[in-house]
GROMACS .gro file of C-alpha atoms in nm:
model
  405
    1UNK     CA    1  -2.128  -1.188   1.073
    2UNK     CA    2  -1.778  -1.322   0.885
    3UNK     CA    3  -1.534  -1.125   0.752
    4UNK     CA    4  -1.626  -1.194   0.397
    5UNK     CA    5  -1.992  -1.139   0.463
    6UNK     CA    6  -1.925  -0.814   0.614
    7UNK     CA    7  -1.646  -0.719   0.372
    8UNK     CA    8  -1.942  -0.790   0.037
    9UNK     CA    9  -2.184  -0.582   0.269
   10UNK     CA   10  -1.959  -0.310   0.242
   11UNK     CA   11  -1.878  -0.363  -0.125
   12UNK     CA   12  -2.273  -0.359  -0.207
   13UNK     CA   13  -2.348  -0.061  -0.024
   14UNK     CA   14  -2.048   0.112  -0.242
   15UNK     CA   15  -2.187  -0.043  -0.546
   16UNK     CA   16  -2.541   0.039  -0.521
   17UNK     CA   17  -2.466   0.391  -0.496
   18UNK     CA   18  -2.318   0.422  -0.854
   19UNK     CA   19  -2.540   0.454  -1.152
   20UNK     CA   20  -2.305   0.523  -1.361
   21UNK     CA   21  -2.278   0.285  -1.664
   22UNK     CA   22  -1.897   0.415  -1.692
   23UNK     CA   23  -1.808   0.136  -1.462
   24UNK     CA   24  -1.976  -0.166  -1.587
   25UNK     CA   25  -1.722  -0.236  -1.906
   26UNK     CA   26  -1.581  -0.593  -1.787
   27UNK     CA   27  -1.199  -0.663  -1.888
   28UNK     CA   28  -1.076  -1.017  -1.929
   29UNK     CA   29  -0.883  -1.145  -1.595
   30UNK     CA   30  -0.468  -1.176  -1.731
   31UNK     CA   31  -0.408  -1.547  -1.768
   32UNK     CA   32  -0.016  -1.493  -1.734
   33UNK     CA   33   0.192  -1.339  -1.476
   34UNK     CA   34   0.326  -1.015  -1.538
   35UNK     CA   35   0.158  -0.743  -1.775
   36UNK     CA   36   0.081  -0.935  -2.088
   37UNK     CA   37   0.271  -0.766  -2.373
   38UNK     CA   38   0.131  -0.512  -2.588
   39UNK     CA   39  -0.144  -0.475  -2.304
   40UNK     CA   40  -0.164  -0.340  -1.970
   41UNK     CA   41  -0.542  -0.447  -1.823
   42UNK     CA   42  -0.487  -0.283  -1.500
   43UNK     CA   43  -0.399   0.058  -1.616
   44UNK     CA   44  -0.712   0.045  -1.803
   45UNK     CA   45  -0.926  -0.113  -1.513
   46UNK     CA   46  -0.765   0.134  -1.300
   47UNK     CA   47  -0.892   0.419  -1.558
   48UNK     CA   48  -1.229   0.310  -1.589
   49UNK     CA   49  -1.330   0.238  -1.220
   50UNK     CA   50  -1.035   0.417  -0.995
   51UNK     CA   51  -0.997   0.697  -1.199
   52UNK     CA   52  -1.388   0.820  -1.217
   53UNK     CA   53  -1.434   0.772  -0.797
   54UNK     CA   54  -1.093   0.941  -0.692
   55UNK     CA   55  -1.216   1.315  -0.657
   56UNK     CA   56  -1.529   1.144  -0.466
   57UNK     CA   57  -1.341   0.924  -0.245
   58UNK     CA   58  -1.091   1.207  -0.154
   59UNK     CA   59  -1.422   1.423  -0.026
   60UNK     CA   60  -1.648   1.121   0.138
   61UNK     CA   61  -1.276   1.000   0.336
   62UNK     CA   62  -1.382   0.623   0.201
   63UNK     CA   63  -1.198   0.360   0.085
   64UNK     CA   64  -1.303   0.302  -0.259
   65UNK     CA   65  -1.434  -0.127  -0.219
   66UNK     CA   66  -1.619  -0.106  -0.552
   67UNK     CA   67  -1.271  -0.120  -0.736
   68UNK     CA   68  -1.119  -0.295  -0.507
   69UNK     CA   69  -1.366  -0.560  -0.554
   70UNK     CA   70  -1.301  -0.515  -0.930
   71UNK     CA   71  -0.888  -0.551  -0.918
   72UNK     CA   72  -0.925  -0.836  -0.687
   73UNK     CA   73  -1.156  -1.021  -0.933
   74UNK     CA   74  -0.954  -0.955  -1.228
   75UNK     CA   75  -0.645  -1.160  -1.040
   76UNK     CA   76  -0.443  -0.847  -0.892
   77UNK     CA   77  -0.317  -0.984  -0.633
   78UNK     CA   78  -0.285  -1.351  -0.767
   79UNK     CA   79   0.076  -1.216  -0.962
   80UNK     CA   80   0.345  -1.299  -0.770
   81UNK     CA   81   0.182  -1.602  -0.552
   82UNK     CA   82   0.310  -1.943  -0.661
   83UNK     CA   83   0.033  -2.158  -0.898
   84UNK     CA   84  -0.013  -2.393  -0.622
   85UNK     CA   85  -0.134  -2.120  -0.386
   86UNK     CA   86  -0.414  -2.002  -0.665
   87UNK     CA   87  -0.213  -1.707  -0.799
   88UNK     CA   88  -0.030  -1.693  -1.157
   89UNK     CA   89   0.295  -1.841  -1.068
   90UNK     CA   90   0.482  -1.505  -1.122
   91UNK     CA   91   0.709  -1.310  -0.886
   92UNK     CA   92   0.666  -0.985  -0.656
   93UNK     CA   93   0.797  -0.770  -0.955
   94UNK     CA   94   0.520  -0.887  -1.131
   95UNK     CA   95   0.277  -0.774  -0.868
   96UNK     CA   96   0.472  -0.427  -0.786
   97UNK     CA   97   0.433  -0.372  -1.177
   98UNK     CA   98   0.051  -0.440  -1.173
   99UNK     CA   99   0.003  -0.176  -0.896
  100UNK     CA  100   0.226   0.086  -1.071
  101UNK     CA  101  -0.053   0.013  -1.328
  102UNK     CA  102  -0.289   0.076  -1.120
  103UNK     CA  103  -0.107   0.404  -0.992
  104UNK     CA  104  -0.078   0.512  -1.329
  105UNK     CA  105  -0.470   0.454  -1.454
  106UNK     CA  106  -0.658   0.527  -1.157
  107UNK     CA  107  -0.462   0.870  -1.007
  108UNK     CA  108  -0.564   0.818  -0.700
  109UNK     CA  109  -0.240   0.787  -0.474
  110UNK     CA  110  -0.437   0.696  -0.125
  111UNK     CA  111  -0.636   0.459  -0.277
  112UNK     CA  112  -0.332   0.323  -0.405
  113UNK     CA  113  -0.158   0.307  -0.066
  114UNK     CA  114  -0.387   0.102   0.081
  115UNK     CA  115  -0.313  -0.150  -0.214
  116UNK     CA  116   0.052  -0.148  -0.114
  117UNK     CA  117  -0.078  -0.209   0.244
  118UNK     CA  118  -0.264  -0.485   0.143
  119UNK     CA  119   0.006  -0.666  -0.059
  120UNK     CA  120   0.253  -0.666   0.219
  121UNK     CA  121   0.004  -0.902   0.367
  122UNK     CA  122  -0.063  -1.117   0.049
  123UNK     CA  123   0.324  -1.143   0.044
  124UNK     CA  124   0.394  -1.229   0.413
  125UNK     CA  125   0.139  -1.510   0.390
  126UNK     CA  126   0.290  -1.654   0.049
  127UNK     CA  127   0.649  -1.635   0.230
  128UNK     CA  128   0.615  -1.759   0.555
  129UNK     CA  129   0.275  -1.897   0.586
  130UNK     CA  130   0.129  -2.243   0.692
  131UNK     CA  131  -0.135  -2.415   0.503
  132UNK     CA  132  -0.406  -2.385   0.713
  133UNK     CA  133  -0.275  -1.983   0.674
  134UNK     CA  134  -0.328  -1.968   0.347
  135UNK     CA  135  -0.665  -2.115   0.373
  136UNK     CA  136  -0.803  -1.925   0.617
  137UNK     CA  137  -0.644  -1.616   0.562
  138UNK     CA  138  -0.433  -1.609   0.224
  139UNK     CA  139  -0.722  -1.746  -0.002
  140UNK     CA  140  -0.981  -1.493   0.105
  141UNK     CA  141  -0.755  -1.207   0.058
  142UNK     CA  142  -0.677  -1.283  -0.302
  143UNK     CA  143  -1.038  -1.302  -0.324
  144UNK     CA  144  -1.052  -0.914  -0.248
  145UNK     CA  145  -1.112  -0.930   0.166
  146UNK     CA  146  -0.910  -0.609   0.245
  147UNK     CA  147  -0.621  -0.677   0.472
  148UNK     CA  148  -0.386  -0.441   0.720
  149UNK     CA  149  -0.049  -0.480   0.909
  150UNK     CA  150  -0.066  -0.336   1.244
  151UNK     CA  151   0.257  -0.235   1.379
  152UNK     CA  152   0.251   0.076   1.536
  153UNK     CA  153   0.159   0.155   1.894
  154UNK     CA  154   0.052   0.443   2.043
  155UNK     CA  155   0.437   0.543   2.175
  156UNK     CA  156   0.496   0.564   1.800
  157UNK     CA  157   0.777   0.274   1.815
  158UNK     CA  158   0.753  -0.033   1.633
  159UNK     CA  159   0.995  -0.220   1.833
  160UNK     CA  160   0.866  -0.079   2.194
  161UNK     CA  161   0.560  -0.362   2.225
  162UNK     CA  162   0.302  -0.261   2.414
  163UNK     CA  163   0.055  -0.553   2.335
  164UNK     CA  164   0.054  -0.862   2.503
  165UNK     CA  165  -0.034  -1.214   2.438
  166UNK     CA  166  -0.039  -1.414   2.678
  167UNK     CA  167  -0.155  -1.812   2.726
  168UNK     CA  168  -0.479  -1.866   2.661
  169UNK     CA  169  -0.650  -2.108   2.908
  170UNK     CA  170  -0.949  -2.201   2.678
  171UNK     CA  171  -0.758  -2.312   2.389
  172UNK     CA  172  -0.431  -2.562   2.428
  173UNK     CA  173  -0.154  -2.356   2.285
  174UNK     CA  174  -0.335  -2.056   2.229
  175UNK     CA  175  -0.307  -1.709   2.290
  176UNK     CA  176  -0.498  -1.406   2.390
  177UNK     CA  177  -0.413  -1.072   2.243
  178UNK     CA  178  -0.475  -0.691   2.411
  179UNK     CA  179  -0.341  -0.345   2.313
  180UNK     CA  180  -0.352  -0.085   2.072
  181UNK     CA  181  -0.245  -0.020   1.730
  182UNK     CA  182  -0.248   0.324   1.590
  183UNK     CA  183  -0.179   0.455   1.250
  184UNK     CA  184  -0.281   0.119   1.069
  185UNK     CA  185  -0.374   0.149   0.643
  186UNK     CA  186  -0.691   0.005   0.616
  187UNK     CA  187  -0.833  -0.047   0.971
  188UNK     CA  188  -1.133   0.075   0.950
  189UNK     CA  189  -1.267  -0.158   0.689
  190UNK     CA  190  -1.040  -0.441   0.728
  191UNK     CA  191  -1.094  -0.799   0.743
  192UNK     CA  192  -0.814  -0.926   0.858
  193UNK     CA  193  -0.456  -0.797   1.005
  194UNK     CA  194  -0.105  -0.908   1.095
  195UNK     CA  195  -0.020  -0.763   1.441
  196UNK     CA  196   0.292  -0.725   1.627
  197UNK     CA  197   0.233  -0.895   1.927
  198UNK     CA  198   0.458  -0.937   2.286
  199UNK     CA  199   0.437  -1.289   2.404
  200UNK     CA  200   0.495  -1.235   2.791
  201UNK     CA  201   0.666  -1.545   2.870
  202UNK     CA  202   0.924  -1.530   2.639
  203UNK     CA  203   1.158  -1.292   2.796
  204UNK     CA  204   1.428  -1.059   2.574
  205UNK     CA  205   1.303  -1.225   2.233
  206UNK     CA  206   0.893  -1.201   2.279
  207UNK     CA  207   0.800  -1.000   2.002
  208UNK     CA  208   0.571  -1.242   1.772
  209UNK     CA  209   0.357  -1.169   1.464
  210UNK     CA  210  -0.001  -1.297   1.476
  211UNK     CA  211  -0.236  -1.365   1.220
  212UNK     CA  212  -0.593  -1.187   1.342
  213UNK     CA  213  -0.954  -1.215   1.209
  214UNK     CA  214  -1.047  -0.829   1.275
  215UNK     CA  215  -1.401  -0.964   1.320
  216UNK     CA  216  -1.351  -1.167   1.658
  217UNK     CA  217  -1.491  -1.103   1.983
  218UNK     CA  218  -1.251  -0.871   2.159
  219UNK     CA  219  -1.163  -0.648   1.864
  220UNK     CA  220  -1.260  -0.289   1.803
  221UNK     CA  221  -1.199  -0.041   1.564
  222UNK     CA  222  -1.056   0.330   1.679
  223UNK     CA  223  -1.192   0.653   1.531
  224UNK     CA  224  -1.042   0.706   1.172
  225UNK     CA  225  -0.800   0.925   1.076
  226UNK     CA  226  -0.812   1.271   0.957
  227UNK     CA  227  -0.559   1.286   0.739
  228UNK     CA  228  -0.445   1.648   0.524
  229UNK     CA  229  -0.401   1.463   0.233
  230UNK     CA  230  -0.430   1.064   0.140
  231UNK     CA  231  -0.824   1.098   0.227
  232UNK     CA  232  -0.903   0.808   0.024
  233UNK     CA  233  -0.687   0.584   0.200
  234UNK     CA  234  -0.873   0.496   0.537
  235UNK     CA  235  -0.642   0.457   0.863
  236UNK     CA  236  -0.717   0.441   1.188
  237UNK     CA  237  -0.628   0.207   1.539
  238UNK     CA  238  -0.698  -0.128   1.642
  239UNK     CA  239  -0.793  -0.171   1.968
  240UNK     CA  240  -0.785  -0.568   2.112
  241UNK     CA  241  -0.911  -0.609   2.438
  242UNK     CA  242  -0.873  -1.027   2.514
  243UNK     CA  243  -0.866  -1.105   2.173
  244UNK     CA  244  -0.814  -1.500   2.092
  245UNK     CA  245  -0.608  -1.678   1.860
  246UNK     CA  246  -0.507  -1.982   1.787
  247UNK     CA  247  -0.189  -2.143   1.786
  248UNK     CA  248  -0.182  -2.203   1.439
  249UNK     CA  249  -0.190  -1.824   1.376
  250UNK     CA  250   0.147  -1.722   1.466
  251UNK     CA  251   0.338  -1.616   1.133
  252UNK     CA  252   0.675  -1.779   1.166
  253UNK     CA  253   0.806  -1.869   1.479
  254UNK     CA  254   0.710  -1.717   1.855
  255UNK     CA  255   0.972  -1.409   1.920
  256UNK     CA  256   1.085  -1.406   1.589
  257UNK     CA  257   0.836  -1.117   1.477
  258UNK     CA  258   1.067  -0.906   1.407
  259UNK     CA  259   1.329  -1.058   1.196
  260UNK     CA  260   1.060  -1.173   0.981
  261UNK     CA  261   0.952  -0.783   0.982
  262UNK     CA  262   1.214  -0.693   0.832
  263UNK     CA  263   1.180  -0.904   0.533
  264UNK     CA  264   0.837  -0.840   0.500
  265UNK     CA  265   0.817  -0.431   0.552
  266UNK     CA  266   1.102  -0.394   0.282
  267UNK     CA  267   0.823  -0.450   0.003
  268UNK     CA  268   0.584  -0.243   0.106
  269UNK     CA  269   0.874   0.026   0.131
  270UNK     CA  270   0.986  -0.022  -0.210
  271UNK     CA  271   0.639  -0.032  -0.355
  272UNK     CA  272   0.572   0.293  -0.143
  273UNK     CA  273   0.786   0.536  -0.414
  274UNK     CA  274   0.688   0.308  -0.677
  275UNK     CA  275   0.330   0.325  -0.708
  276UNK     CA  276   0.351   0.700  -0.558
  277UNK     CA  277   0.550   0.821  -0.813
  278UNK     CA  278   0.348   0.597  -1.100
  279UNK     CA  279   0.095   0.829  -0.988
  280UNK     CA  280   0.246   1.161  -1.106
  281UNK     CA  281   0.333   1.030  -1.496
  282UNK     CA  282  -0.027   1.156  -1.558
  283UNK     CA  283   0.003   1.479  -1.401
  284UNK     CA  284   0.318   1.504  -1.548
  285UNK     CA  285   0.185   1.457  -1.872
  286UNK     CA  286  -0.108   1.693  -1.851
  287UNK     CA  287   0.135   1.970  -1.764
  288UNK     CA  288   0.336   1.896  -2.080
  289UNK     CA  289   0.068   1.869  -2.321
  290UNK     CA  290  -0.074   2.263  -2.137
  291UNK     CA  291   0.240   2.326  -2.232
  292UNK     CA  292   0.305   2.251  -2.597
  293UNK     CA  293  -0.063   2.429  -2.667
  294UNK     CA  294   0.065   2.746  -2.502
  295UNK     CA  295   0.357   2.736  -2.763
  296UNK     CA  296   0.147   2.647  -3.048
  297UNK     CA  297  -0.099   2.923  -2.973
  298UNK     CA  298   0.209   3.165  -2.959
  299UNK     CA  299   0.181   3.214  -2.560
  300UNK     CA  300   0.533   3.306  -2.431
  301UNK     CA  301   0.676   3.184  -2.084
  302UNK     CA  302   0.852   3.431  -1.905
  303UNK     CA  303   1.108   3.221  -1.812
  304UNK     CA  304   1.119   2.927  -1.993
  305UNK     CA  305   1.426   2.738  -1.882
  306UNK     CA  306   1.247   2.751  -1.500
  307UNK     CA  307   0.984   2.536  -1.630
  308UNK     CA  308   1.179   2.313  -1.842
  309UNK     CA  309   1.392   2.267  -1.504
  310UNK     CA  310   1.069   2.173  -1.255
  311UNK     CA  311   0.951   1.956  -1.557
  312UNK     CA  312   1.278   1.743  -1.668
  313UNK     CA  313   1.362   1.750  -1.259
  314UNK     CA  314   1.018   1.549  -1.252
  315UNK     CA  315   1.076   1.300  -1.511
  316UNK     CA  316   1.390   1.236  -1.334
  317UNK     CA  317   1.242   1.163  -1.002
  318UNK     CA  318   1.057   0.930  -1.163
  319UNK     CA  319   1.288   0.752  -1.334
  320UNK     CA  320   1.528   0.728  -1.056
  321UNK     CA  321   1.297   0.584  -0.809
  322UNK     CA  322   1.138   0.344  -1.031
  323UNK     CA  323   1.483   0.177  -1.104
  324UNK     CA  324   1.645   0.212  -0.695
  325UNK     CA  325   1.287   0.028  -0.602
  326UNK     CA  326   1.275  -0.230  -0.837
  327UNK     CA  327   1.630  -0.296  -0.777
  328UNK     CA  328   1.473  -0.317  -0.402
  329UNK     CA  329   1.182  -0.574  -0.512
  330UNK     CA  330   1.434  -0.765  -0.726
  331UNK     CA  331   1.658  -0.776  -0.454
  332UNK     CA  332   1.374  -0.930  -0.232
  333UNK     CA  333   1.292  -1.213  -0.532
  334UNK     CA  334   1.663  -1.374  -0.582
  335UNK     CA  335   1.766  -1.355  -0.213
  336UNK     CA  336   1.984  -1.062  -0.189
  337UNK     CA  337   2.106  -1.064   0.203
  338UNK     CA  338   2.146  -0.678   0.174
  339UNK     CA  339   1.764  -0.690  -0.005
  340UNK     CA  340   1.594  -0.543   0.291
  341UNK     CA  341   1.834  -0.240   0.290
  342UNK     CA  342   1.839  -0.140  -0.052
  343UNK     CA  343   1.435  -0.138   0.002
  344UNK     CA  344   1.454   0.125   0.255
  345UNK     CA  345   1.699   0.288   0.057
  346UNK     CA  346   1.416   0.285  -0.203
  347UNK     CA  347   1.167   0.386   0.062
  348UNK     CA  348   1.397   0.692   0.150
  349UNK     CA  349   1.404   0.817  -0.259
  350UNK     CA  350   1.069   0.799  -0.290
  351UNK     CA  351   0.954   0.999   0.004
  352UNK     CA  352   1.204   1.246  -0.047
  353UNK     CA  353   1.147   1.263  -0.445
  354UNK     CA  354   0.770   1.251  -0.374
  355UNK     CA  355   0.792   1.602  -0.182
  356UNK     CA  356   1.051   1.768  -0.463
  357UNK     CA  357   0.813   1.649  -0.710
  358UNK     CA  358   0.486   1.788  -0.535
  359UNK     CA  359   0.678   2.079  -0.514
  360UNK     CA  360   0.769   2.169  -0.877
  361UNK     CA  361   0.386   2.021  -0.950
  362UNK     CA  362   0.237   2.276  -0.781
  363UNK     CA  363   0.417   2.564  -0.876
  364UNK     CA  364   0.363   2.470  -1.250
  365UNK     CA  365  -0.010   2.432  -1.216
  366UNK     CA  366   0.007   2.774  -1.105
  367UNK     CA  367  -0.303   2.855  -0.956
  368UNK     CA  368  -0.464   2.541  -1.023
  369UNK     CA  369  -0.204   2.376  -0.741
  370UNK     CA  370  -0.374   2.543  -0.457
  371UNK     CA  371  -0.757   2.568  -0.565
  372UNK     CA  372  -1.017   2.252  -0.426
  373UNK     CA  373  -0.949   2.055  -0.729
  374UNK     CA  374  -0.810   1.743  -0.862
  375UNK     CA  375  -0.471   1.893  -0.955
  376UNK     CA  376  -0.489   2.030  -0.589
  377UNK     CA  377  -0.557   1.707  -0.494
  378UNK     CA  378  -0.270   1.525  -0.656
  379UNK     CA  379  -0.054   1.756  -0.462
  380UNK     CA  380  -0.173   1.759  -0.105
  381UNK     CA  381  -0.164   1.373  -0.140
  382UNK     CA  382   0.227   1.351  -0.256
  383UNK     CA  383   0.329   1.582   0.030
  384UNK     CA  384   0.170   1.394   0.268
  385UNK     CA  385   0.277   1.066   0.145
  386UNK     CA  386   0.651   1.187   0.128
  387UNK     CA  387   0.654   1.298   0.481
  388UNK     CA  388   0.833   0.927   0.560
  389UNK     CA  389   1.127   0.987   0.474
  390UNK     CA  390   1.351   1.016   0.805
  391UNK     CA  391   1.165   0.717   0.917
  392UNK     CA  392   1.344   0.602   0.604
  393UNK     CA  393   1.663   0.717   0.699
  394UNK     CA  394   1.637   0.557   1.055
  395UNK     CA  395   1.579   0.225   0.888
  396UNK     CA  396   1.895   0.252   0.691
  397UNK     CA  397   2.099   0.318   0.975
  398UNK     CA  398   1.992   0.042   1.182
  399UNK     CA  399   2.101  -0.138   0.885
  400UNK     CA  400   2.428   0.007   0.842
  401UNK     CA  401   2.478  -0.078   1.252
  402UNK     CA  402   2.387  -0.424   1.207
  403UNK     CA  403   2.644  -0.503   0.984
  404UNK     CA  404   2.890  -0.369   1.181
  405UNK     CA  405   2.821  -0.645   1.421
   0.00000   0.00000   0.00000
């Protein structure tokens, strides 16, 4: 079976099971890069599909593919790919805006995650892909194919390779992949991944980044993840026993993988506190408006300026990581050579803000923060997600040492 037969196999099953008519209103698919003005499409898509499957996805641990399937159709990920690749000829802040959208409508902040995931991918191959890339691989992920970057190994240590590729005697040129990859967003359901590979025969300067069909012989997928929080978003290991791939899979040049890491992790990382913290606005805003009724009704607050503290501290969290990451993302789009640091920098704010913000959340939906519902929910998944941040910090002081050099 192919990747996009099994990935619509998926979708159908997902579908099928829905009988609600809330999620059959159809939206028109943006024509122009960006959010068109005086509109935001993706907010409401995100609102009418995301939004009503959240609570469910959190409980069944599944990636929700039925709006997935949606976004991709209404040109999500086609923003910031050039016009000649089939996208809409805008730039990555275009696409990081769409997802904050997203964030924003659907509430769901694993789901969410796996977006951000996904458009690392979509990014990498618009950057530094080949043409027969983007037409086997590129192409089908616009299309809504799910894809996953598979970078972590088992000793937890992205630049300690444990897989190998090594020449592959059956194809001239090609390559044949084995290890394990743990901790990857979206591997359970994936169709295709980019994996950090060691080319044996290359000596100090192997590691390589290889484009992977995650339905070829050889591959397997690990038991998923269970996560505390993020339930929605589906993780889990790769496992590639003899896997093959062609030549004309290797993104970029052989032991070069991780230079072009670099560039291509720092927009995930930005996107990371931007979409996460997208994602509390609503919560945010439910608190406030819980709040104005108690006043109107004449309800007192014992102490008043503590809430107004945990409530204006959250607005500001969310102001201040929006603006470091799209600094990050805008960094990324002219050039910047210090674009890949101010991303982690952005990476770093949002995980840390994320756990402040969960914080004061909680406490101010009193009760409601620890009970089995969705304000609970909200919660658990911000925590979790903003437990990154001194793998943050680590990446801005590799930074800081390599320009010391």
């Amino acid at each position: 079976m192919t990747a996009g037969a099994l990935s619509m196999r998926r979708y159908r099953a997902q579908e099928n099971s829905v009988t609600s008519s809330a999620f059959s209103p159809a939206l028109a698919t943006p024509a122009t890069p960006g959010i068109p003005a005086g509109d935001r499409p993706f907010e409401e898509l995100a609102r009418v599909h995301v939004a009503p499957r959240a609570h469910p996805a959190h409980h069944s641990e599944g990636l929700d593919l039925v709006s997935w399937r949606r976004l991709s159709e209404a040109g999500l990920w086609r923003a910031g790919v050039p016009k000649q690749l089939g996208g809409h000829g805008g730039t990555w802040r275009h696409l990081a805006l769409r997802l904050a959208d997203v964030a924003r409508g659907g509430g769901d902040l694993g789901f969410v995650l796996s977006l951000v995931a996904h458009a690392n991918l979509v990014r990498a191959l618009t950057e530094y892909g080949t043409p027969w890339q983007h037409e086997r691989f590129l192409h089908p992920l616009l299309a809504g194919e799910v894809g996953a970057s598979a970078m972590t190994e088992p000793q937890g240590q992205v630049k300690a390779v444990g897989t190998s590729a090594r020449a592959d005697g059956q194809e001239p040129d090609g390559w044949s992949l084995t290890g394990v990859k743990e901790h990857v967003a979206n591997a359970p359901v994936a169709d295709h991944a980019l994996v950090l590979g060691h080319v044996v025969d290359l000596g100090e300067r192997a590691s390589t980044l290889f484009l992977v069909d995650l339905n070829a012989p050889g591959v397997s997928r690990g038991q998923r993840e269970q996560p505390g929080g993020l339930r929605s978003s589906q993780a889990g290991a790769l496992l590639l026993d003899s896997v093959p791939v062609p030549s004309t899979a290797v993104l970029g040049a052989p032991g070069d993988g991780l230079r072009t890491l670099h560039d291509i992790v720092g927009f995930g990382r930005a996107l990371y506190g931007l979409v996460a913290t997208a994602c509390l606005e609503p919560e945010l805003r439910r608190i406030l408006a819980n709040a104005r009724e108690r006043r109107a009704v004449g309800s007192v607050m014992r102490d008043p300026r503590h809430v107004q503290g945990r409530l204006t501290d959250v607005r500001i969290i969310i102001e201040t990581v929006r603006a470091t990451a799209l600094t990050g993302i805008d960094a990324l789009v002219t050039g910047d050579s210090e674009a890949s640091l101010r991303c982690s920098i952005a990476g770093f704010i949002g995980s840390d803000g994320l756990v402040r913000a969960a914080t004061h959340l909680m406490v101010l939906h009193q009760h409601l923060g620890g009970a089995r519902g969705a304000e609970a929910r909200v919660v658990q998944d911000a925590l979790v997600a903003g437990a990154t941040a001194d793998v943050q910090r680590e990446d801005i002081l590799d930074h800081m040492l390599a320009a010391q050099h």
